[in-house]
Amino acid sequence: MSIVLKRIYEEESEIGGYRILVDRVWPRGISKQRANLDKWLKELAPSTSLRKWFNHDPDKFNAFSQAYKEELEQNEQQRSMLQDLRELSKDRRVVLLYGAKDKQYNHAVVLKDLLEKGSWL
């Protein structure tokens, strides 16, 4: 299984992979051509209310992670998308792209963890 996290504002690396944007809102200043996406799964992003509550505050990350996982667990469409991504990552590198400035405290980190563990998928 190969899942890589990458900030969409960084230059595309030569390692390649299936590029998936997992943000609900399109990142500012990024053209569709520059993004070079294979897929945009905005439905996998946290709800607007959860995202605004978290506001990228590292002190809230554990509570945010738990709440986000609960959102994903309760939504059949999101669970199906995660299962599809997990299957895809068995055969090829999957690059989860996000716009957040903080590389350690963002929802893509939570998604990667869920996909790698796959405990409830």
Tab-separated table of C-alpha atoms in Angstrom:
chain	number	residue	atom	x	y	z
A	1	MET	CA	0.000	0.000	0.000
A	2	SER	CA	1.384	3.345	-1.013
A	3	ILE	CA	-0.354	6.508	0.125
A	4	VAL	CA	1.464	9.821	0.022
A	5	LEU	CA	0.340	13.190	1.386
A	6	LYS	CA	1.258	16.316	-0.505
A	7	ARG	CA	0.309	19.945	-0.287
A	8	ILE	CA	-1.198	20.961	-3.623
A	9	TYR	CA	0.841	24.183	-3.662
A	10	GLU	CA	4.107	22.218	-3.831
A	11	GLU	CA	5.629	21.346	-7.164
A	12	GLU	CA	4.539	18.014	-8.570
A	13	SER	CA	7.209	15.432	-7.875
A	14	GLU	CA	8.596	12.936	-10.307
A	15	ILE	CA	7.501	9.994	-8.159
A	16	GLY	CA	4.090	10.230	-9.799
A	17	GLY	CA	0.956	8.524	-8.611
A	18	TYR	CA	-2.804	8.838	-8.799
A	19	ARG	CA	-3.438	12.440	-7.697
A	20	ILE	CA	-6.586	13.067	-5.638
A	21	LEU	CA	-7.604	16.393	-4.154
A	22	VAL	CA	-9.432	15.749	-0.864
A	23	ASP	CA	-10.450	19.336	-0.021
A	24	ARG	CA	-14.074	20.503	-0.161
A	25	VAL	CA	-13.096	23.887	-1.638
A	26	TRP	CA	-10.867	24.353	-4.690
A	27	PRO	CA	-7.467	25.772	-3.602
A	28	ARG	CA	-6.918	29.442	-4.390
A	29	GLY	CA	-4.511	30.299	-7.141
A	30	ILE	CA	-4.289	26.746	-8.498
A	31	SER	CA	-5.453	26.205	-12.050
A	32	LYS	CA	-6.945	22.880	-13.063
A	33	GLN	CA	-4.020	22.425	-15.419
A	34	ARG	CA	-1.454	23.022	-12.667
A	35	ALA	CA	-3.325	20.750	-10.249
A	36	ASN	CA	-3.028	17.894	-12.740
A	37	LEU	CA	-5.624	15.838	-10.867
A	38	ASP	CA	-6.888	12.379	-11.581
A	39	LYS	CA	-9.829	12.938	-9.246
A	40	TRP	CA	-11.357	15.478	-6.870
A	41	LEU	CA	-13.115	13.854	-3.921
A	42	LYS	CA	-14.518	16.908	-2.181
A	43	GLU	CA	-17.132	14.639	-0.566
A	44	LEU	CA	-14.384	13.112	1.602
A	45	ALA	CA	-13.496	16.423	3.225
A	46	PRO	CA	-14.778	17.244	6.710
A	47	SER	CA	-18.116	19.023	6.990
A	48	THR	CA	-17.964	22.790	6.797
A	49	SER	CA	-18.981	23.162	10.439
A	50	LEU	CA	-16.274	20.744	11.633
A	51	ARG	CA	-13.638	22.373	9.439
A	52	LYS	CA	-14.501	25.838	10.732
A	53	TRP	CA	-14.530	24.653	14.351
A	54	PHE	CA	-11.093	23.034	13.967
A	55	ASN	CA	-9.604	26.073	12.197
A	56	HIS	CA	-6.257	24.234	11.986
A	57	ASP	CA	-5.658	24.606	15.717
A	58	PRO	CA	-3.126	21.917	16.744
A	59	ASP	CA	-4.624	21.846	20.255
A	60	LYS	CA	-7.934	20.703	18.739
A	61	PHE	CA	-6.447	18.088	16.402
A	62	ASN	CA	-7.219	15.008	18.511
A	63	ALA	CA	-10.853	16.045	19.013
A	64	PHE	CA	-11.089	17.015	15.330
A	65	SER	CA	-9.668	13.654	14.239
A	66	GLN	CA	-12.188	11.753	16.325
A	67	ALA	CA	-15.122	13.863	15.112
A	68	TYR	CA	-13.984	13.555	11.489
A	69	LYS	CA	-13.657	9.782	11.755
A	70	GLU	CA	-17.174	9.649	13.177
A	71	GLU	CA	-18.458	11.701	10.238
A	72	LEU	CA	-16.811	9.294	7.818
A	73	GLU	CA	-18.074	6.199	9.637
A	74	GLN	CA	-21.658	7.461	9.587
A	75	ASN	CA	-21.731	8.245	5.867
A	76	GLU	CA	-22.129	5.247	3.563
A	77	GLN	CA	-20.968	7.165	0.473
A	78	GLN	CA	-17.767	8.264	2.222
A	79	ARG	CA	-17.084	4.742	3.502
A	80	SER	CA	-17.467	3.438	-0.045
A	81	MET	CA	-15.057	6.081	-1.381
A	82	LEU	CA	-12.504	5.185	1.287
A	83	GLN	CA	-12.786	1.491	0.420
A	84	ASP	CA	-12.281	2.300	-3.267
A	85	LEU	CA	-9.187	4.370	-2.420
A	86	ARG	CA	-7.833	1.618	-0.244
A	87	GLU	CA	-8.220	-0.878	-3.081
A	88	LEU	CA	-6.625	1.535	-5.542
A	89	SER	CA	-3.644	2.048	-3.235
A	90	LYS	CA	-2.897	-1.682	-3.254
A	91	ASP	CA	-1.893	-1.515	-6.915
A	92	ARG	CA	-0.500	1.980	-7.305
A	93	ARG	CA	0.735	5.039	-5.458
A	94	VAL	CA	-2.087	7.316	-4.324
A	95	VAL	CA	-1.232	10.962	-3.670
A	96	LEU	CA	-3.721	12.706	-1.370
A	97	LEU	CA	-3.546	16.429	-2.086
A	98	TYR	CA	-4.680	19.099	0.354
A	99	GLY	CA	-4.396	22.869	0.630
A	100	ALA	CA	-3.739	23.346	4.358
A	101	LYS	CA	-0.462	25.036	5.305
A	102	ASP	CA	0.119	22.732	8.274
A	103	LYS	CA	1.465	19.385	7.080
A	104	GLN	CA	0.987	17.658	10.433
A	105	TYR	CA	-2.465	18.826	11.543
A	106	ASN	CA	-4.949	18.487	8.696
A	107	HIS	CA	-7.718	16.174	7.549
A	108	ALA	CA	-5.575	14.440	4.907
A	109	VAL	CA	-3.431	13.045	7.744
A	110	VAL	CA	-6.571	11.490	9.226
A	111	LEU	CA	-7.605	10.051	5.858
A	112	LYS	CA	-4.180	8.515	5.285
A	113	ASP	CA	-4.262	6.923	8.728
A	114	LEU	CA	-7.710	5.434	8.098
A	115	LEU	CA	-6.733	4.123	4.692
A	116	GLU	CA	-3.560	2.488	5.980
A	117	LYS	CA	-5.220	0.924	9.018
A	118	GLY	CA	-8.486	0.099	7.275
A	119	SER	CA	-9.928	-1.053	10.596
A	120	TRP	CA	-13.560	-0.215	9.825
A	121	LEU	CA	-13.540	-0.174	6.043
